mmCIF file of C-alpha atoms and ligand atoms in Angstrom:
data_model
loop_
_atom_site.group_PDB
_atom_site.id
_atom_site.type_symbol
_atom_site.label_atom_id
_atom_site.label_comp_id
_atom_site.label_asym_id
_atom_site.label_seq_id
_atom_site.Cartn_x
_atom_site.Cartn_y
_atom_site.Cartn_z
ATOM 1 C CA UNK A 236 -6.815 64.353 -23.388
ATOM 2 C CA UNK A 237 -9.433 61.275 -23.376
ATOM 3 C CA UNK A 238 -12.561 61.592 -25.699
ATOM 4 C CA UNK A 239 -15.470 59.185 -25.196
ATOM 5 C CA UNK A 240 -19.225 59.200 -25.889
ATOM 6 C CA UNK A 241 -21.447 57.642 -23.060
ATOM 7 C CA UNK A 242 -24.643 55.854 -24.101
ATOM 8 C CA UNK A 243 -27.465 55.025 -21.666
ATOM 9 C CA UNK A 244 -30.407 52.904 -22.503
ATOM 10 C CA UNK A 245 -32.557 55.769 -24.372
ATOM 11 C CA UNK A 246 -29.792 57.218 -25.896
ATOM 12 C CA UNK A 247 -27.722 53.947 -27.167
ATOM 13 C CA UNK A 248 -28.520 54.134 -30.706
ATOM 14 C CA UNK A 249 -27.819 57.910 -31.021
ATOM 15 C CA UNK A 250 -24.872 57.729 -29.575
ATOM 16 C CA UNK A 251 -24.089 54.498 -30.813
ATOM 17 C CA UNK A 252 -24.564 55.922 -34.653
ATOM 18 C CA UNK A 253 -22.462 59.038 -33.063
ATOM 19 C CA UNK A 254 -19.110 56.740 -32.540
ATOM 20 C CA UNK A 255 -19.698 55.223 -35.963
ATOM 21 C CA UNK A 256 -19.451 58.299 -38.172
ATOM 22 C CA UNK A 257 -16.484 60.656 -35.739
ATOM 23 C CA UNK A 258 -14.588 57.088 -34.811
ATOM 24 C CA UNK A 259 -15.506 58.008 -31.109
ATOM 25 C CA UNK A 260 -14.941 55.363 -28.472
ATOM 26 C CA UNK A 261 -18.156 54.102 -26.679
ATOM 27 C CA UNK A 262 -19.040 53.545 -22.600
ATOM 28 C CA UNK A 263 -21.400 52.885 -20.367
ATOM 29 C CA UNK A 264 -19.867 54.783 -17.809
ATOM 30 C CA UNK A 265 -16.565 57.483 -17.955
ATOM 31 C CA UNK A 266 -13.918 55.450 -17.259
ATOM 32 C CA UNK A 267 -11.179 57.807 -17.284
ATOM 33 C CA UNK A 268 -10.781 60.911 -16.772
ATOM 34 C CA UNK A 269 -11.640 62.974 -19.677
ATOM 35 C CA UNK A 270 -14.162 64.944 -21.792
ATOM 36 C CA UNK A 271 -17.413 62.891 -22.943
ATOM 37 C CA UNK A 272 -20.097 63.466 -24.674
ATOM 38 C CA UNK A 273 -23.800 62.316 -23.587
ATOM 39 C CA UNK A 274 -27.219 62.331 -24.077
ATOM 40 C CA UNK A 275 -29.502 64.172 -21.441
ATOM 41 C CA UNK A 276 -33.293 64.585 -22.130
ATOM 42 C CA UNK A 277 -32.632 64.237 -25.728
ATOM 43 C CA UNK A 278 -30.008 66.969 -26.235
ATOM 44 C CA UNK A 279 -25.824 66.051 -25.691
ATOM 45 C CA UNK A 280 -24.069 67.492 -22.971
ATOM 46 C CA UNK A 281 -20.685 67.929 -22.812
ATOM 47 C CA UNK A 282 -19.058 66.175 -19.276
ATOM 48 C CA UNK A 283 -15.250 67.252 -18.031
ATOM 49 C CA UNK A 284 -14.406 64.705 -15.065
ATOM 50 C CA UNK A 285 -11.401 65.794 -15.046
ATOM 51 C CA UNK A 286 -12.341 68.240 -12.721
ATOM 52 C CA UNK A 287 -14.319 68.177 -9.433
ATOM 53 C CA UNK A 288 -17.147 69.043 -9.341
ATOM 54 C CA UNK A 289 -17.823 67.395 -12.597
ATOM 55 C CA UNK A 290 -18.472 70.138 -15.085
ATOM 56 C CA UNK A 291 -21.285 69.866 -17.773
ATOM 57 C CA UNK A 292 -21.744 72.139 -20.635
ATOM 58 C CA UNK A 293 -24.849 72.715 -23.192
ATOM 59 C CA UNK A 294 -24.835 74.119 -25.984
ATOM 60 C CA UNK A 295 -27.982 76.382 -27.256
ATOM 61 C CA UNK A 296 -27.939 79.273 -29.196
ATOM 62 C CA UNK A 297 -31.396 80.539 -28.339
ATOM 63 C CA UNK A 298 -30.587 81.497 -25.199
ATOM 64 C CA UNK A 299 -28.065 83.125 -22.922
ATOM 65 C CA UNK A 300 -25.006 84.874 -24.131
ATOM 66 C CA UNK A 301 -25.059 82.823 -27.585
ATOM 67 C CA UNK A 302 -28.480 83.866 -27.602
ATOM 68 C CA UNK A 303 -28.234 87.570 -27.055
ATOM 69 C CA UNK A 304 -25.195 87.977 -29.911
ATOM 70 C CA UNK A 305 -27.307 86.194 -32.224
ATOM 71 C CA UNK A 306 -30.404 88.650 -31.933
ATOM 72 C CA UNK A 307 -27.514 91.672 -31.322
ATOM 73 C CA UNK A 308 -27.900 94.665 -33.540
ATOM 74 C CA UNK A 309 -24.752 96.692 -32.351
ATOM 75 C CA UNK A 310 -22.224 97.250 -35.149
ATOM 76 C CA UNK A 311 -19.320 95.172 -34.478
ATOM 77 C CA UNK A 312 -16.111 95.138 -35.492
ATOM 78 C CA UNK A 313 -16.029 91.533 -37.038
ATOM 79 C CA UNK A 314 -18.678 92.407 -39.204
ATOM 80 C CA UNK A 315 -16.919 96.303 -40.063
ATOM 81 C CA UNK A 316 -13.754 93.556 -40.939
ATOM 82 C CA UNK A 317 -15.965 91.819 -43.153
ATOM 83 C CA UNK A 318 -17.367 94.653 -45.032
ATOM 84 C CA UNK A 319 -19.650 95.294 -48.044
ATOM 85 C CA UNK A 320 -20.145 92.064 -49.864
ATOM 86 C CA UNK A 321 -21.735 91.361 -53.097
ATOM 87 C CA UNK A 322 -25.175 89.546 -52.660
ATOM 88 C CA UNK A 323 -24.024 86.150 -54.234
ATOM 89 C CA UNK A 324 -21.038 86.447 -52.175
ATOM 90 C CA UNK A 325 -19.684 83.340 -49.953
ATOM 91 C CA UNK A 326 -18.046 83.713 -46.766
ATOM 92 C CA UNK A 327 -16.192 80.883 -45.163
ATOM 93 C CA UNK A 328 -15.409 80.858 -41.359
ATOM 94 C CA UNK A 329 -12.829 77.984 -41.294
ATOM 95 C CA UNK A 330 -12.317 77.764 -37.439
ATOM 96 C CA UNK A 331 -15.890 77.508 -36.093
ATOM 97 C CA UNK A 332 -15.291 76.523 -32.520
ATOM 98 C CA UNK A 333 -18.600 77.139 -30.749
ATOM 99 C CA UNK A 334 -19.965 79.199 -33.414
ATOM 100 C CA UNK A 335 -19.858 82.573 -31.584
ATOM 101 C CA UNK A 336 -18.603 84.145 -34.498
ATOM 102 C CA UNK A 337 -20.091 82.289 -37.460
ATOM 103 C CA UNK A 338 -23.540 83.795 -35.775
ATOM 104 C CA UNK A 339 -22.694 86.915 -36.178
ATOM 105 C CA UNK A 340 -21.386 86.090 -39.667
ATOM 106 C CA UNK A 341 -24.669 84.717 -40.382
ATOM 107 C CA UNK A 342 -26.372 88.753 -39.818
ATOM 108 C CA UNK A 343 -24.623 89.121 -43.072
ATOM 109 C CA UNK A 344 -27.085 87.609 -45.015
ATOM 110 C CA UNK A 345 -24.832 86.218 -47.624
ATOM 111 C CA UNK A 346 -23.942 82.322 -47.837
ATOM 112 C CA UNK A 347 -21.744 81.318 -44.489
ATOM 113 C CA UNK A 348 -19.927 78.044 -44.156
ATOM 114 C CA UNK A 349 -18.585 77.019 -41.167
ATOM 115 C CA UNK A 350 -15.751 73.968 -40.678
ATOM 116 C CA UNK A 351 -14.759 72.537 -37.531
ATOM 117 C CA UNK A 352 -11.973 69.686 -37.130
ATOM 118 C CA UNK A 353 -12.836 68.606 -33.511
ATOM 119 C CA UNK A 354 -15.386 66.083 -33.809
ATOM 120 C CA UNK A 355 -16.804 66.840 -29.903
ATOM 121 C CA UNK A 356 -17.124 70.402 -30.808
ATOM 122 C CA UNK A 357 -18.634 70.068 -34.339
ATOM 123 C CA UNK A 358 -21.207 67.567 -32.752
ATOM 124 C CA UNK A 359 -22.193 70.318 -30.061
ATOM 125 C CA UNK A 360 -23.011 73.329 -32.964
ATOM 126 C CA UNK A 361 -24.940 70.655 -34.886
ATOM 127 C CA UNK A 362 -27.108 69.651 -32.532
ATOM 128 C CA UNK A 363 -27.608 73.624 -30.762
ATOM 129 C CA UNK A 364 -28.407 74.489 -34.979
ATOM 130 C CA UNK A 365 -30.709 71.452 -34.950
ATOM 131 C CA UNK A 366 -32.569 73.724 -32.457
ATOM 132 C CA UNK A 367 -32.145 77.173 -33.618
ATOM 133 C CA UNK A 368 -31.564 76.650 -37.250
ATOM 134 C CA UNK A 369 -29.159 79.127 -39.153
ATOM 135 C CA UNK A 370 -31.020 79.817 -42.753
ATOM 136 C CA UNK A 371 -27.985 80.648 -44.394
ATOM 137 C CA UNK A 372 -25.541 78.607 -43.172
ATOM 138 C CA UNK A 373 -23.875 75.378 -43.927
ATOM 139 C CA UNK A 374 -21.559 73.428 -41.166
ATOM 140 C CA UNK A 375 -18.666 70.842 -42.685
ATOM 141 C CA UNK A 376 -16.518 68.689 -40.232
ATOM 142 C CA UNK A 377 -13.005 68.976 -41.689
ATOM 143 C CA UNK A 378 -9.693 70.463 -41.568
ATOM 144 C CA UNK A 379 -10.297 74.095 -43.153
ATOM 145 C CA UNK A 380 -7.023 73.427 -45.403
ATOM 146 C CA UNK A 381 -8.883 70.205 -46.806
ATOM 147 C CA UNK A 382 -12.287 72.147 -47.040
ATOM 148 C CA UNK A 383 -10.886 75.251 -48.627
ATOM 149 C CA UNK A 384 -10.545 74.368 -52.431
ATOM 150 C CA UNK A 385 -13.951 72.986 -52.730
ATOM 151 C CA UNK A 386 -15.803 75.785 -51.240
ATOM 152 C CA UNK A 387 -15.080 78.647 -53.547
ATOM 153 C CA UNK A 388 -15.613 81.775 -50.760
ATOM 154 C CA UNK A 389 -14.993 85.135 -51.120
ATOM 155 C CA UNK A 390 -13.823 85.628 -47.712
ATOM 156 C CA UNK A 391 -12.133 83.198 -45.562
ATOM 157 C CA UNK A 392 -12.425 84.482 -42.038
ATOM 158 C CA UNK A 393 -9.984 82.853 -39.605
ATOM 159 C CA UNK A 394 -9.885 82.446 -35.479
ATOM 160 C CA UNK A 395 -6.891 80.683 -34.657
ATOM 161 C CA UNK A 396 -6.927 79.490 -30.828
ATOM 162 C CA UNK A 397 -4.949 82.167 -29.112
ATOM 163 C CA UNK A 398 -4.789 82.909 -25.135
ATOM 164 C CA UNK A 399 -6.377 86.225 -24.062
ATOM 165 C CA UNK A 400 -8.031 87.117 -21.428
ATOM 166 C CA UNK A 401 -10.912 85.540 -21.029
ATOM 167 C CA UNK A 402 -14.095 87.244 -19.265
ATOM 168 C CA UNK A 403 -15.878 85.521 -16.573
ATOM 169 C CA UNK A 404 -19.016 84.680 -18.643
ATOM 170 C CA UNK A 405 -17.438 82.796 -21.653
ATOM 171 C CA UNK A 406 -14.726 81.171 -19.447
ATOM 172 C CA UNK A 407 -16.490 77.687 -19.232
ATOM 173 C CA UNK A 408 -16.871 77.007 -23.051
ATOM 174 C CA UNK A 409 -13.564 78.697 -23.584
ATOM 175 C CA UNK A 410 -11.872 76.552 -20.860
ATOM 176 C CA UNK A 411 -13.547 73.217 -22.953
ATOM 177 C CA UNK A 412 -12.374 74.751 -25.934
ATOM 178 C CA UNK A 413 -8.787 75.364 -24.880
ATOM 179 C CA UNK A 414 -8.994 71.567 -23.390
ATOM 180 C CA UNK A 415 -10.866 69.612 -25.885
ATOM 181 C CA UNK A 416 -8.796 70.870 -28.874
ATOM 182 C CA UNK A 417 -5.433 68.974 -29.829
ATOM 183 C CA UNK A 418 -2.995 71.364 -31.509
ATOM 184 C CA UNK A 419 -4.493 73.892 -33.549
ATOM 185 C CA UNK A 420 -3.033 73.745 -37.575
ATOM 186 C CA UNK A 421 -0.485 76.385 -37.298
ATOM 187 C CA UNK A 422 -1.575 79.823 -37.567
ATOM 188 C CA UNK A 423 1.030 80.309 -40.395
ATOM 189 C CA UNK A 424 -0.311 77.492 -42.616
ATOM 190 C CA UNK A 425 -4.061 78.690 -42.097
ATOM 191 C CA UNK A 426 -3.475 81.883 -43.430
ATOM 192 C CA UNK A 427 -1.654 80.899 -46.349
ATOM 193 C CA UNK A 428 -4.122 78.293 -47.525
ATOM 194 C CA UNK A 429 -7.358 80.989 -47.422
ATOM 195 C CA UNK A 430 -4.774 83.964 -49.264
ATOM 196 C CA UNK A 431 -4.395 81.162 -51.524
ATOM 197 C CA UNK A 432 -8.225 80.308 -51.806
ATOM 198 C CA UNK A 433 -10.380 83.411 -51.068
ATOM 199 C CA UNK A 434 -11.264 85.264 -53.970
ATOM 200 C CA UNK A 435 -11.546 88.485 -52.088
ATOM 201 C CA UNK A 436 -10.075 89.061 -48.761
ATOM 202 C CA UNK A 437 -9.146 86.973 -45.419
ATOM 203 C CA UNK A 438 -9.884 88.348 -41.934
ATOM 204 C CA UNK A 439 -7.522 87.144 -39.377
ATOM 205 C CA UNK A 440 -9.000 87.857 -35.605
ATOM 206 C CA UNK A 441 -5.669 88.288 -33.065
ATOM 207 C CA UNK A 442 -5.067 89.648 -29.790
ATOM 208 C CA UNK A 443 -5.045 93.026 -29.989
ATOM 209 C CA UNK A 444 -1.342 92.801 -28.340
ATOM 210 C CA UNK A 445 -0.349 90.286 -30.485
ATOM 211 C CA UNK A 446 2.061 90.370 -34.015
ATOM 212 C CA UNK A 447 0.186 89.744 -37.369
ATOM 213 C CA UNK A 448 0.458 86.299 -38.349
ATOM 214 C CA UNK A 449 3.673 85.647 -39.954
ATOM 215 C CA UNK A 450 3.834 85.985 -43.477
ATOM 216 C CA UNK A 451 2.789 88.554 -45.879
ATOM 217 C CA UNK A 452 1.306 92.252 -43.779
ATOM 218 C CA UNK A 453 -2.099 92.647 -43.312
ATOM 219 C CA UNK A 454 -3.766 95.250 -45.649
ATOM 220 C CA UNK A 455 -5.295 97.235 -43.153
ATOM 221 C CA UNK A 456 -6.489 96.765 -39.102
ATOM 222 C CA UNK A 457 -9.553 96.991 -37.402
ATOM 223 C CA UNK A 458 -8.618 97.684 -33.554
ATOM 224 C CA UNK A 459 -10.842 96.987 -30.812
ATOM 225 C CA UNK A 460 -10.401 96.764 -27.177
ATOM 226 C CA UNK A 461 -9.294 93.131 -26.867
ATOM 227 C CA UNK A 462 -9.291 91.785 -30.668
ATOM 228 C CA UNK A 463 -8.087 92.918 -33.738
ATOM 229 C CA UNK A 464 -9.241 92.239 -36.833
ATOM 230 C CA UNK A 465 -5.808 91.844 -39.431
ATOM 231 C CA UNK A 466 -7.459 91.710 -43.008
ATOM 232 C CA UNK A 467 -5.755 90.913 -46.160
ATOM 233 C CA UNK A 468 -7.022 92.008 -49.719
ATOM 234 C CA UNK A 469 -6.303 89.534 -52.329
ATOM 235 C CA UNK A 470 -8.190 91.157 -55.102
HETATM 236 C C1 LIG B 924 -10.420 80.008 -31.194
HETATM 237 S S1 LIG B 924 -11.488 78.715 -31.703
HETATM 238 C C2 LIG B 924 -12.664 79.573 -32.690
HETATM 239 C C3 LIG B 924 -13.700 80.305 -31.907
HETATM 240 C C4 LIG B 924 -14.803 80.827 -32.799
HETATM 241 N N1 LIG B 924 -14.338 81.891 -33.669
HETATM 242 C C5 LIG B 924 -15.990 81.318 -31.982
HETATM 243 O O1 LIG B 924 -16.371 82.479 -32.122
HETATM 244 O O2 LIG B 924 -16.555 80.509 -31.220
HETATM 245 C C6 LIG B 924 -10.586 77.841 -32.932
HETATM 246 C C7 LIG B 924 -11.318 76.606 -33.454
HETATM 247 O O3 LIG B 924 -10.780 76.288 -34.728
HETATM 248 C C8 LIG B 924 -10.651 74.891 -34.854
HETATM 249 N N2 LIG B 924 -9.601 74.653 -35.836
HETATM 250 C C9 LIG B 924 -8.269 74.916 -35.726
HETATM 251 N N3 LIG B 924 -7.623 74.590 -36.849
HETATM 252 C C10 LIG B 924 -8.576 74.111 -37.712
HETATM 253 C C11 LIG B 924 -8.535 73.605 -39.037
HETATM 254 N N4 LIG B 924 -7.400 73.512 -39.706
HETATM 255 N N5 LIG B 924 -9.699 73.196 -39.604
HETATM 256 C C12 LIG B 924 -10.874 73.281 -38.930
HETATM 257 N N6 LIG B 924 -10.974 73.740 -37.672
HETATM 258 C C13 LIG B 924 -9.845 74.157 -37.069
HETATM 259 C C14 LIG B 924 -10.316 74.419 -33.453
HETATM 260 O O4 LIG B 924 -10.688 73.047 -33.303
HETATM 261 C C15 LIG B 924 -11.153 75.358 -32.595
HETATM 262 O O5 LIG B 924 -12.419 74.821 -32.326
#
């Protein structure tokens, strides 16, 4: 799929400096059909054209569903997966997407970093942090595998993209997601890099329908209603 950034007269330099540091291709206009990035009042804004009517995404964590997990208090089952954690401890979620889950990380307290490969994706969560800053946590544009040794975390938590069903409130960033994203890294080689770099456990997030990752068996479950939580002790 086509990846551009569009510029207009307020925003060239922005978006200008944007195509300089993620190698992103520059227009005045989309010229074909793909996903771009531009500038509206000041904030990017993600445009599909490859779909009528034109479809334009934001991304802000201060409001809306984003909003609401972030200032959640219900126990959920991520965090359950997660567990007790020493205070110093550092938690690693290597397959940020739009953050949903590193926010709820983030209630933990302890020191959260965040990596995201897709440069159109990582740009939207920096910018939405810009606005709602995260105290505790640290975003790194990267391939996870890459990121891994140099991070040191005691808990590597991964998403791999899988297909579920997907409710009617999350489907337009989840339909950007599932089109923006080239191939994921294999869910194989994911797993093995964090058992080989987390110093206490991994948590895997699946389908609840769907096999463990294959490789070594998870050391215990967490079931919910759609997700499950597969989480491997490497202590
Ligand atoms: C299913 S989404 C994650 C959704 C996220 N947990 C949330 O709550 O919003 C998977 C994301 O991981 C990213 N990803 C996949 N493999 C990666 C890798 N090796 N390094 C960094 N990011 C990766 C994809 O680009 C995609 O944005």
């Amino acid at each position: 799929l086509f990846v551009g950034l569009i510029y207009n007269q307020n925003s060239y330099e922005k978006m200008h400096q944007l195509a300089k540091e993620f190698l992103l291709p520059l227009f005045e206009q989309p010229e074909e059909p793909g996903i771009y990035l531009a500038c509206e009042n000041d904030r990017l804004c993600l445009l599909d054209n490859t779909k009528k009517p034109l479809m334009k995404l934001h991304l802000d964590f201060a409001h809306g569903r984003l909003g609401y997990r972030l200032k959640g208090s219900g126990s959920e089952d991520l965090l359950k997966a997660i567990g007790k954690l020493p205070d110093e401890a550092v938690i690693l979620d290597a397959t940020m997407g739009f953050a949903e889950d590193t926010l709820l990380l983030a209630k933990t307290g302890k020191r959260l970093i965040a990596c995201e490969q897709d440069p159109v994706v990582f740009l939207l969560v920096r910018e939405a942090l810009q606005l709602s800053p995260v105290e505790n946590l640290q975003i790194q544009y990267g391939n996870a595998i890459d990121l891994m040794p140099s991070c040191h975390a005691d808990v590597i938590y991964l998403d791999p993209m899988f297909l579920r069903k997907i409710k009617a409130k999350e489907k337009k960033e989840i339909q950007f997601l599932q089109q923006i994203v080239g191939p994921a890294t294999p869910a194989e080689d994911l797993l093995k890099a964090a058992l080989d770099h987390a110093k206490m456990k991994v948590v895997v997030k699946r389908a609840s329908k769907a096999a463990p990752i294959s490789g070594p068996k998870p050391s215990y479950q967490i079931e919910g209603k759609s997700v499950r939580f597969d989480v491997y002790r490497v202590d």
